[in-house]
Amino acid sequence: MVKASVCLRIFLIVGLVCSPLAAARKAGGIRGMVYDLDFEAPLAGAQVTIAETGETTEATDQGNYVFSEVKPGTYTLVFSKDGYTRKVKADVVVSPGRMTEVNASLSGEFLDMEEFVVQDVQIGTGTEAALLDLRMKSPELLDSISSELMSRAGASDAAGALKLVAGATIQDGKFAVIRGLPDRYVNSQLNDIRLPTADADKRAVQLDQFPSSVIESIQVSKTFTPDQQGDASGGAVNIILKGIPEQSILNLKTGISFNSQVYGENDFLTYDGGDLDFWGMQDRGTADGIKAGAPVNNNVAAGVSTGGAPTDYNWSVTAGGKHEFEEGFRIGALGSFFYETDSSFYDDGINDSRWFVPEKGIMEPQTSPDVSKKDDPTTQEFNTSLFDVTQGTEEVKWGGLGVLGLETEAHKLSLAYMYTHVAENEVTLAEDTRGKEFYFPGYDPTDNTDPGNAMDSRSTAPYLRTETLQYTERTTETLQFSGTHELPDMGFGFGEKFRFLAPEFDWYVATSSAEMYQPDKRQFGTIWLPESAWDPPLDQFLDPLPATHTQLQPGSYITFGNYQRIWKSICEESDQYSLNIKFPFEQWTGDEGYFKFGIFNDDVERNYKQESLSNSGLGVDGYEAAFNEFWSSVFPNTNPDDLPVQPGVDPDVNYRGEQHISAWYYMADMPLNPYFNIIGGARFEDTDLSIVNTPDDIDDVTLIGITPDGNPIEVAMSPDNKGDVSYKQQDVLPSIGFSFNPAKSLTIRGSYSETVARQTFKELSPIQQTEYLGGDVFIGNPDLKMSALKNYDIRVDFTPYEGGLFSASYFRKDITDPIEYVRMIAPTGGYAYTTAINYPEGQLDGFEFEIRQKLDMLSEKLKGFSVGANATLINSEVTLPSPGFGLPPEFQIAKRDMTNAPEHLYNIYLTYNQPRTGTNLGLFYTVRGDTLVAGAGQSNGNLIPNIYETEYGTLNFTMSQKLNDTWKLGFKAKNLLDPAIESVYRSPVGDVTKTSYHKGMEFSISLSATF
């Protein structure tokens, strides 16, 4: 791997060599007109200030102003006059030897707008106005969310903020989905730098770990250009962290929150010893330590308990500033620290496993073993999975951001470090009592003569209970060193028709890591058999069999018992660097374009370790007690010889994965005339992905592959065949687009590009992988290929006035070899497992619409009100490898929807801003449509229908009020409608509930001070 230390040295030398090149360059200038907006006349005496230099001039009687000697660079102009609203023009570019034209119109206003102006000057890309300007100038289709809008929407982290972007949603509360394409098609970055991830199943960054307090903006690029990474197929999500402020600041903030389902809850689900400490950092042993024989503490809780609900609170502090020296350079710093606790609880959860039985034409509970074909299943011994779920979660999240910067007129160097730590305790109680009720309507567990309690029926769909105690720590750390440089204008060109401007280049080198530490996850499962009376005449001589808790064992491992403890850790490290050089030019019409070249390299290494312990499945005494008496509460004492030990058959397989991506590219932005630009180029990208498996015991592991005709095949693992994987691919990824501006307020963009989507380490390794013993089995596919995408986009943006936007887009993506998950049956053992395969092709297309409107354009009485809305309509489908692939013969289909692609997304918001009183109000409503989360399959001839998450909406309200120049009070109310979050089986007889729960409403109050 290319080490970060080497890269740091290389780029530090580059930065130092280029710093002396800040030679004197020919000055430029700024000129323009200032108008009275109401009377459309020149505004004499208006003050025009360059915010960065403090230089001020006054408009003449004809409204003209001019700054004749301005160093080349980017500036912010502030226009003001007593009795008029101040106006800010950001990102004014001054080029050597040229005058930049900037006009402004001021409207009459007798309010003091000083606070508004300072915010615009300081925040820059943290405001909606600046990001809208960036959207119009960007060569790709770019959508953004500012810190300003994040605050008004009450978004607490990057995951919550991303939902406000047109076409964006969040999967599993953490992962970005753009235009219906999930994590493998979306590239998530921090300050343009791709971060590693410690998620067990995905190579996607968990966005919930980045709080809004450290975010300047979130920018989503929806089209690929060659200077982006090649897997930005659905989009590239770039979280821009706060940088060095223009003025010294100190901000303190604290708050308290509560959830309607947590506050006052005295039966909050927890476990003995499960309290989170202040920092959320606990030492509960490691997989390596357990494997090496470290002593295991068995004096721990095996199951759940209840207690009082925790209190949720948060606080943060941010400080920074900049100092300018007489020598012409500036140095600055920013530091931020945040701390937050959070909790959630629900006791109305449902998680049902059902299938459609063709012979009966109904949906029935899935049974193990399968009795769906039996004439009378009520005398059979089997289990169902119709669980009622209660879950309590506590979380501690904290971290910090530090930024150091050095700037001259032509050069900027920045060193940024960020650390986040999230600790979570998730306690889950799942009980199946409805299976018995399904087969014995009106069932009474306390009546030993009930038909469901008969001797030949007591094991028919018995009561089940599973208890899961899961403690997880997630840590992300990144150190980023970057620079931007503008070299002297060499005066090279071809007369007046084509002239090169000052070259620019930027670079970064970063070393980052992500860790997931999940020590001592505990699973305890029981079957409860009721008290049963003997049939006459034996009932006269024999006592009833007592109610008894027995072992609920993992189905795939018959020798394993009902109590498992798992230690797991994932560490992923990334060393990454990039260099881009741009050659701006001015062509024959006076318009500017550029040629751009660059290189990129990312070396990733992942280490996955897991060690599982289980008690025996043989010879364990049961526990005679009623169902509401938990066996787990006494098990460590009543069964001291039955506690988890190293199992005789050890399925754990650790692995080391490496991914090396290197690339170079070229591109150009060529204006043909003042109205039409062509943007195009190509990216050349190499992918090298490898996996080395290290099983605990080779003899206990079976490799499963897939034959060319799609059938599973088993191969014994051996020293010569441990299922290691090596995958290499080279791609040429072209991109071509245009930008057409027929009018100043109208922009039409279109593009075509080709991108890729990569496999994950987990998806390639042909070994059994389980979250826990007895859990769902996943087996990777070493023949899995990368997906290739062809992307088509067109967008029309209309900005009739400053801050207003009307936009419409169409997009289409043709996918070759899309990666989808399917269910298969193992050749030996007959157990079901999930694997990843390449479907032949897929297609996704849709429309996006967006509007932002200041309502005072309609009526002066609505001054301060703004409304925004966006909608995304998505159609998607994938072609199955063969008609009816993996389905019963009665249900032959050739195509189905893509997974994780919602049918539609809607966002609408209304805000009110009154600068004079410091009042801000916001109402935000988001809707996500039906989304396929699992494709249909079969089991023993029964259809397991497609599973869809159903449509639901979220309504949030926010308010903030300035108390004085220093203090501000905030209030947020989230999820006010509190809809059921449901998934359903979309079966031949209609929708049948798969899962359901409520999140509860959340209320918070905050107090902040800015000095």
PDB file of C-alpha atoms in Angstrom, residues 750-961:
ATOM      1  CA  GLY A 750     -27.531  17.422 -20.575  1.00  0.00           C
ATOM      2  CA  SER A 751     -24.994  14.643 -20.242  1.00  0.00           C
ATOM      3  CA  TYR A 752     -24.075  11.075 -21.099  1.00  0.00           C
ATOM      4  CA  SER A 753     -21.582   9.095 -19.037  1.00  0.00           C
ATOM      5  CA  GLU A 754     -20.466   5.583 -18.190  1.00  0.00           C
ATOM      6  CA  THR A 755     -19.745   4.404 -14.654  1.00  0.00           C
ATOM      7  CA  VAL A 756     -19.306   1.203 -12.630  1.00  0.00           C
ATOM      8  CA  ALA A 757     -20.559  -0.406  -9.424  1.00  0.00           C
ATOM      9  CA  ARG A 758     -18.292  -2.678  -7.389  1.00  0.00           C
ATOM     10  CA  GLN A 759     -18.792  -5.780  -5.309  1.00  0.00           C
ATOM     11  CA  THR A 760     -18.183  -5.780  -1.560  1.00  0.00           C
ATOM     12  CA  PHE A 761     -15.728  -8.064   0.191  1.00  0.00           C
ATOM     13  CA  LYS A 762     -18.588 -10.004   1.760  1.00  0.00           C
ATOM     14  CA  GLU A 763     -20.273 -10.601  -1.596  1.00  0.00           C
ATOM     15  CA  LEU A 764     -17.182 -12.243  -3.110  1.00  0.00           C
ATOM     16  CA  SER A 765     -16.146 -14.679  -0.378  1.00  0.00           C
ATOM     17  CA  PRO A 766     -17.692 -18.173  -0.984  1.00  0.00           C
ATOM     18  CA  ILE A 767     -18.014 -19.088   2.686  1.00  0.00           C
ATOM     19  CA  GLN A 768     -20.897 -19.211   5.117  1.00  0.00           C
ATOM     20  CA  GLN A 769     -21.294 -15.902   6.907  1.00  0.00           C
ATOM     21  CA  THR A 770     -23.837 -15.373   9.680  1.00  0.00           C
ATOM     22  CA  GLU A 771     -24.604 -12.418  11.904  1.00  0.00           C
ATOM     23  CA  TYR A 772     -25.051 -14.890  14.752  1.00  0.00           C
ATOM     24  CA  LEU A 773     -25.281 -18.655  15.159  1.00  0.00           C
ATOM     25  CA  GLY A 774     -28.593 -19.726  13.709  1.00  0.00           C
ATOM     26  CA  GLY A 775     -29.140 -16.445  11.926  1.00  0.00           C
ATOM     27  CA  ASP A 776     -29.688 -15.993   8.217  1.00  0.00           C
ATOM     28  CA  VAL A 777     -26.818 -17.481   6.220  1.00  0.00           C
ATOM     29  CA  PHE A 778     -25.058 -15.446   3.528  1.00  0.00           C
ATOM     30  CA  ILE A 779     -22.592 -17.022   1.102  1.00  0.00           C
ATOM     31  CA  GLY A 780     -20.603 -14.881  -1.306  1.00  0.00           C
ATOM     32  CA  ASN A 781     -20.082 -15.517  -5.000  1.00  0.00           C
ATOM     33  CA  PRO A 782     -16.439 -15.427  -6.205  1.00  0.00           C
ATOM     34  CA  ASP A 783     -17.637 -15.158  -9.816  1.00  0.00           C
ATOM     35  CA  LEU A 784     -19.553 -11.950  -9.149  1.00  0.00           C
ATOM     36  CA  LYS A 785     -18.704  -9.214 -11.664  1.00  0.00           C
ATOM     37  CA  MET A 786     -18.728  -5.443 -11.443  1.00  0.00           C
ATOM     38  CA  SER A 787     -21.786  -3.716 -12.876  1.00  0.00           C
ATOM     39  CA  ALA A 788     -21.533  -1.259 -15.768  1.00  0.00           C
ATOM     40  CA  LEU A 789     -23.877   1.707 -16.169  1.00  0.00           C
ATOM     41  CA  LYS A 790     -24.768   4.071 -18.985  1.00  0.00           C
ATOM     42  CA  ASN A 791     -26.213   7.313 -17.623  1.00  0.00           C
ATOM     43  CA  TYR A 792     -28.391   9.850 -19.451  1.00  0.00           C
ATOM     44  CA  ASP A 793     -29.433  13.157 -17.862  1.00  0.00           C
ATOM     45  CA  ILE A 794     -31.095  16.404 -18.868  1.00  0.00           C
ATOM     46  CA  ARG A 795     -32.131  19.297 -16.630  1.00  0.00           C
ATOM     47  CA  VAL A 796     -33.761  22.696 -17.110  1.00  0.00           C
ATOM     48  CA  ASP A 797     -33.151  25.337 -14.404  1.00  0.00           C
ATOM     49  CA  PHE A 798     -35.026  28.646 -14.372  1.00  0.00           C
ATOM     50  CA  THR A 799     -34.058  31.328 -11.836  1.00  0.00           C
ATOM     51  CA  PRO A 800     -36.411  34.265 -12.447  1.00  0.00           C
ATOM     52  CA  TYR A 801     -35.017  36.228  -9.502  1.00  0.00           C
ATOM     53  CA  GLU A 802     -32.397  35.906  -6.790  1.00  0.00           C
ATOM     54  CA  GLY A 803     -33.201  32.918  -4.573  1.00  0.00           C
ATOM     55  CA  GLY A 804     -35.971  31.614  -6.836  1.00  0.00           C
ATOM     56  CA  LEU A 805     -35.767  28.327  -8.724  1.00  0.00           C
ATOM     57  CA  PHE A 806     -37.923  26.225 -11.025  1.00  0.00           C
ATOM     58  CA  SER A 807     -36.285  23.005 -12.193  1.00  0.00           C
ATOM     59  CA  ALA A 808     -37.211  19.858 -14.131  1.00  0.00           C
ATOM     60  CA  SER A 809     -34.990  16.849 -14.870  1.00  0.00           C
ATOM     61  CA  TYR A 810     -35.132  13.514 -16.635  1.00  0.00           C
ATOM     62  CA  PHE A 811     -32.660  10.721 -15.932  1.00  0.00           C
ATOM     63  CA  ARG A 812     -32.101   7.192 -17.166  1.00  0.00           C
ATOM     64  CA  LYS A 813     -29.611   4.489 -16.233  1.00  0.00           C
ATOM     65  CA  ASP A 814     -29.043   1.296 -18.213  1.00  0.00           C
ATOM     66  CA  ILE A 815     -27.277  -1.284 -16.060  1.00  0.00           C
ATOM     67  CA  THR A 816     -25.370  -4.318 -17.299  1.00  0.00           C
ATOM     68  CA  ASP A 817     -24.793  -7.115 -14.753  1.00  0.00           C
ATOM     69  CA  PRO A 818     -26.659  -5.458 -11.850  1.00  0.00           C
ATOM     70  CA  ILE A 819     -25.896  -7.148  -8.527  1.00  0.00           C
ATOM     71  CA  GLU A 820     -28.984  -8.570  -6.825  1.00  0.00           C
ATOM     72  CA  TYR A 821     -29.548 -10.935  -3.887  1.00  0.00           C
ATOM     73  CA  VAL A 822     -31.333 -14.280  -4.283  1.00  0.00           C
ATOM     74  CA  ARG A 823     -32.265 -17.173  -1.997  1.00  0.00           C
ATOM     75  CA  MET A 824     -30.874 -20.653  -2.717  1.00  0.00           C
ATOM     76  CA  ILE A 825     -30.917 -24.065  -1.072  1.00  0.00           C
ATOM     77  CA  ALA A 826     -27.605 -25.652  -0.043  1.00  0.00           C
ATOM     78  CA  PRO A 827     -26.912 -29.011  -1.783  1.00  0.00           C
ATOM     79  CA  THR A 828     -26.081 -30.624   1.561  1.00  0.00           C
ATOM     80  CA  GLY A 829     -28.166 -29.886   4.605  1.00  0.00           C
ATOM     81  CA  GLY A 830     -31.009 -28.344   2.633  1.00  0.00           C
ATOM     82  CA  TYR A 831     -30.797 -25.017   4.457  1.00  0.00           C
ATOM     83  CA  ALA A 832     -31.681 -21.756   2.744  1.00  0.00           C
ATOM     84  CA  TYR A 833     -29.053 -19.093   2.221  1.00  0.00           C
ATOM     85  CA  THR A 834     -28.706 -15.742   0.485  1.00  0.00           C
ATOM     86  CA  THR A 835     -26.120 -15.000  -2.179  1.00  0.00           C
ATOM     87  CA  ALA A 836     -25.325 -12.269  -4.699  1.00  0.00           C
ATOM     88  CA  ILE A 837     -25.505 -12.841  -8.449  1.00  0.00           C
ATOM     89  CA  ASN A 838     -25.381 -10.712 -11.575  1.00  0.00           C
ATOM     90  CA  TYR A 839     -28.739 -10.293 -13.248  1.00  0.00           C
ATOM     91  CA  PRO A 840     -28.413  -9.769 -17.032  1.00  0.00           C
ATOM     92  CA  GLU A 841     -29.588  -6.166 -17.107  1.00  0.00           C
ATOM     93  CA  GLY A 842     -31.571  -3.476 -15.380  1.00  0.00           C
ATOM     94  CA  GLN A 843     -32.998  -0.078 -16.105  1.00  0.00           C
ATOM     95  CA  LEU A 844     -33.991   2.884 -13.984  1.00  0.00           C
ATOM     96  CA  ASP A 845     -35.450   6.170 -15.159  1.00  0.00           C
ATOM     97  CA  GLY A 846     -37.484   8.999 -13.758  1.00  0.00           C
ATOM     98  CA  PHE A 847     -38.292  12.672 -13.444  1.00  0.00           C
ATOM     99  CA  GLU A 848     -37.324  15.276 -10.852  1.00  0.00           C
ATOM    100  CA  PHE A 849     -39.086  18.565 -10.217  1.00  0.00           C
ATOM    101  CA  GLU A 850     -38.040  21.324  -7.835  1.00  0.00           C
ATOM    102  CA  ILE A 851     -39.299  24.776  -6.904  1.00  0.00           C
ATOM    103  CA  ARG A 852     -38.101  27.439  -4.463  1.00  0.00           C
ATOM    104  CA  GLN A 853     -40.212  30.549  -4.138  1.00  0.00           C
ATOM    105  CA  LYS A 854     -40.095  33.648  -1.956  1.00  0.00           C
ATOM    106  CA  LEU A 855     -43.736  34.450  -1.315  1.00  0.00           C
ATOM    107  CA  ASP A 856     -43.202  38.207  -1.063  1.00  0.00           C
ATOM    108  CA  MET A 857     -42.986  38.097  -4.848  1.00  0.00           C
ATOM    109  CA  LEU A 858     -46.730  37.371  -4.719  1.00  0.00           C
ATOM    110  CA  SER A 859     -47.684  39.809  -1.963  1.00  0.00           C
ATOM    111  CA  GLU A 860     -45.790  42.199   0.303  1.00  0.00           C
ATOM    112  CA  LYS A 861     -47.845  40.831   3.200  1.00  0.00           C
ATOM    113  CA  LEU A 862     -46.015  37.524   2.790  1.00  0.00           C
ATOM    114  CA  LYS A 863     -42.565  39.070   3.244  1.00  0.00           C
ATOM    115  CA  GLY A 864     -40.276  36.631   5.042  1.00  0.00           C
ATOM    116  CA  PHE A 865     -42.133  33.524   3.863  1.00  0.00           C
ATOM    117  CA  SER A 866     -40.501  31.053   1.483  1.00  0.00           C
ATOM    118  CA  VAL A 867     -41.739  27.763   0.120  1.00  0.00           C
ATOM    119  CA  GLY A 868     -39.836  24.916  -1.450  1.00  0.00           C
ATOM    120  CA  ALA A 869     -40.838  21.576  -2.900  1.00  0.00           C
ATOM    121  CA  ASN A 870     -39.326  18.757  -4.898  1.00  0.00           C
ATOM    122  CA  ALA A 871     -40.623  15.498  -6.296  1.00  0.00           C
ATOM    123  CA  THR A 872     -38.911  12.487  -7.824  1.00  0.00           C
ATOM    124  CA  LEU A 873     -40.811   9.840  -9.790  1.00  0.00           C
ATOM    125  CA  ILE A 874     -38.896   6.595 -10.401  1.00  0.00           C
ATOM    126  CA  ASN A 875     -39.463   3.543 -12.586  1.00  0.00           C
ATOM    127  CA  SER A 876     -37.071   0.621 -12.274  1.00  0.00           C
ATOM    128  CA  GLU A 877     -36.750  -2.988 -13.335  1.00  0.00           C
ATOM    129  CA  VAL A 878     -34.225  -5.799 -13.550  1.00  0.00           C
ATOM    130  CA  THR A 879     -34.298  -8.798 -15.867  1.00  0.00           C
ATOM    131  CA  LEU A 880     -34.104 -12.162 -14.107  1.00  0.00           C
ATOM    132  CA  PRO A 881     -31.378 -14.620 -15.223  1.00  0.00           C
ATOM    133  CA  SER A 882     -34.191 -16.787 -16.608  1.00  0.00           C
ATOM    134  CA  PRO A 883     -38.000 -16.473 -16.539  1.00  0.00           C
ATOM    135  CA  GLY A 884     -39.236 -17.424 -13.097  1.00  0.00           C
ATOM    136  CA  PHE A 885     -35.676 -17.703 -11.738  1.00  0.00           C
ATOM    137  CA  GLY A 886     -35.875 -18.902  -8.128  1.00  0.00           C
ATOM    138  CA  LEU A 887     -39.692 -18.934  -8.129  1.00  0.00           C
ATOM    139  CA  PRO A 888     -42.337 -21.692  -8.056  1.00  0.00           C
ATOM    140  CA  PRO A 889     -43.558 -22.815 -11.509  1.00  0.00           C
ATOM    141  CA  GLU A 890     -46.910 -21.066 -10.999  1.00  0.00           C
ATOM    142  CA  PHE A 891     -45.251 -17.659 -10.706  1.00  0.00           C
ATOM    143  CA  GLN A 892     -43.111 -17.228 -13.794  1.00  0.00           C
ATOM    144  CA  ILE A 893     -41.971 -13.634 -14.304  1.00  0.00           C
ATOM    145  CA  ALA A 894     -39.152 -12.244 -16.424  1.00  0.00           C
ATOM    146  CA  LYS A 895     -38.656  -8.876 -14.694  1.00  0.00           C
ATOM    147  CA  ARG A 896     -39.196  -7.181 -11.357  1.00  0.00           C
ATOM    148  CA  ASP A 897     -38.486  -3.860  -9.646  1.00  0.00           C
ATOM    149  CA  MET A 898     -34.956  -3.010  -8.527  1.00  0.00           C
ATOM    150  CA  THR A 899     -34.366  -3.294  -4.799  1.00  0.00           C
ATOM    151  CA  ASN A 900     -34.155  -0.077  -2.754  1.00  0.00           C
ATOM    152  CA  ALA A 901     -35.616   2.093  -5.532  1.00  0.00           C
ATOM    153  CA  PRO A 902     -38.642   4.002  -4.142  1.00  0.00           C
ATOM    154  CA  GLU A 903     -41.528   4.634  -6.504  1.00  0.00           C
ATOM    155  CA  HIS A 904     -41.502   8.328  -5.589  1.00  0.00           C
ATOM    156  CA  LEU A 905     -40.036  10.886  -3.202  1.00  0.00           C
ATOM    157  CA  TYR A 906     -41.673  14.161  -2.156  1.00  0.00           C
ATOM    158  CA  ASN A 907     -40.374  17.054  -0.058  1.00  0.00           C
ATOM    159  CA  ILE A 908     -42.192  20.282   0.743  1.00  0.00           C
ATOM    160  CA  TYR A 909     -41.291  23.003   3.201  1.00  0.00           C
ATOM    161  CA  LEU A 910     -42.491  26.400   4.331  1.00  0.00           C
ATOM    162  CA  THR A 911     -40.174  28.778   6.195  1.00  0.00           C
ATOM    163  CA  TYR A 912     -40.548  32.190   7.777  1.00  0.00           C
ATOM    164  CA  ASN A 913     -37.593  34.470   8.472  1.00  0.00           C
ATOM    165  CA  GLN A 914     -37.895  37.841  10.211  1.00  0.00           C
ATOM    166  CA  PRO A 915     -34.384  39.333  10.599  1.00  0.00           C
ATOM    167  CA  ARG A 916     -35.563  42.322  12.643  1.00  0.00           C
ATOM    168  CA  THR A 917     -36.888  40.164  15.490  1.00  0.00           C
ATOM    169  CA  GLY A 918     -34.584  37.200  14.883  1.00  0.00           C
ATOM    170  CA  THR A 919     -37.510  34.822  14.390  1.00  0.00           C
ATOM    171  CA  ASN A 920     -37.243  31.725  12.204  1.00  0.00           C
ATOM    172  CA  LEU A 921     -39.984  29.140  11.685  1.00  0.00           C
ATOM    173  CA  GLY A 922     -39.972  26.066   9.472  1.00  0.00           C
ATOM    174  CA  LEU A 923     -42.381  23.282   8.562  1.00  0.00           C
ATOM    175  CA  PHE A 924     -40.953  20.335   6.598  1.00  0.00           C
ATOM    176  CA  TYR A 925     -42.796  17.322   5.185  1.00  0.00           C
ATOM    177  CA  THR A 926     -41.101  14.410   3.406  1.00  0.00           C
ATOM    178  CA  VAL A 927     -42.653  11.347   1.774  1.00  0.00           C
ATOM    179  CA  ARG A 928     -40.980   8.169   0.557  1.00  0.00           C
ATOM    180  CA  GLY A 929     -43.016   5.869  -1.674  1.00  0.00           C
ATOM    181  CA  ASP A 930     -43.225   2.082  -1.749  1.00  0.00           C
ATOM    182  CA  THR A 931     -39.772   0.500  -2.013  1.00  0.00           C
ATOM    183  CA  LEU A 932     -38.834  -3.089  -2.834  1.00  0.00           C
ATOM    184  CA  VAL A 933     -36.426  -4.361  -0.161  1.00  0.00           C
ATOM    185  CA  ALA A 934     -36.338  -8.088  -1.001  1.00  0.00           C
ATOM    186  CA  GLY A 935     -37.192  -9.900  -4.213  1.00  0.00           C
ATOM    187  CA  ALA A 936     -39.515 -12.887  -4.322  1.00  0.00           C
ATOM    188  CA  GLY A 937     -38.236 -16.420  -3.781  1.00  0.00           C
ATOM    189  CA  GLN A 938     -39.475 -19.868  -2.912  1.00  0.00           C
ATOM    190  CA  SER A 939     -39.141 -22.510  -0.234  1.00  0.00           C
ATOM    191  CA  ASN A 940     -40.343 -26.058  -0.801  1.00  0.00           C
ATOM    192  CA  GLY A 941     -42.624 -24.907  -3.601  1.00  0.00           C
ATOM    193  CA  ASN A 942     -44.169 -22.100  -1.577  1.00  0.00           C
ATOM    194  CA  LEU A 943     -43.868 -18.522  -2.810  1.00  0.00           C
ATOM    195  CA  ILE A 944     -42.150 -15.969  -0.597  1.00  0.00           C
ATOM    196  CA  PRO A 945     -43.546 -12.802  -2.205  1.00  0.00           C
ATOM    197  CA  ASN A 946     -41.723  -9.547  -2.884  1.00  0.00           C
ATOM    198  CA  ILE A 947     -41.282  -7.507   0.281  1.00  0.00           C
ATOM    199  CA  TYR A 948     -41.978  -3.772  -0.008  1.00  0.00           C
ATOM    200  CA  GLU A 949     -41.496  -1.031   2.536  1.00  0.00           C
ATOM    201  CA  THR A 950     -44.708   0.962   2.261  1.00  0.00           C
ATOM    202  CA  GLU A 951     -45.076   4.699   1.781  1.00  0.00           C
ATOM    203  CA  TYR A 952     -44.827   6.933   4.832  1.00  0.00           C
ATOM    204  CA  GLY A 953     -44.425  10.637   5.517  1.00  0.00           C
ATOM    205  CA  THR A 954     -42.528  12.616   8.141  1.00  0.00           C
ATOM    206  CA  LEU A 955     -43.588  16.062   9.391  1.00  0.00           C
ATOM    207  CA  ASN A 956     -41.086  18.244  11.293  1.00  0.00           C
ATOM    208  CA  PHE A 957     -41.472  21.713  12.818  1.00  0.00           C
ATOM    209  CA  THR A 958     -38.622  23.994  13.899  1.00  0.00           C
ATOM    210  CA  MET A 959     -38.440  27.389  15.549  1.00  0.00           C
ATOM    211  CA  SER A 960     -35.600  29.640  16.663  1.00  0.00           C
ATOM    212  CA  GLN A 961     -35.757  33.003  18.370  1.00  0.00           C
TER     213      GLN A 961
END
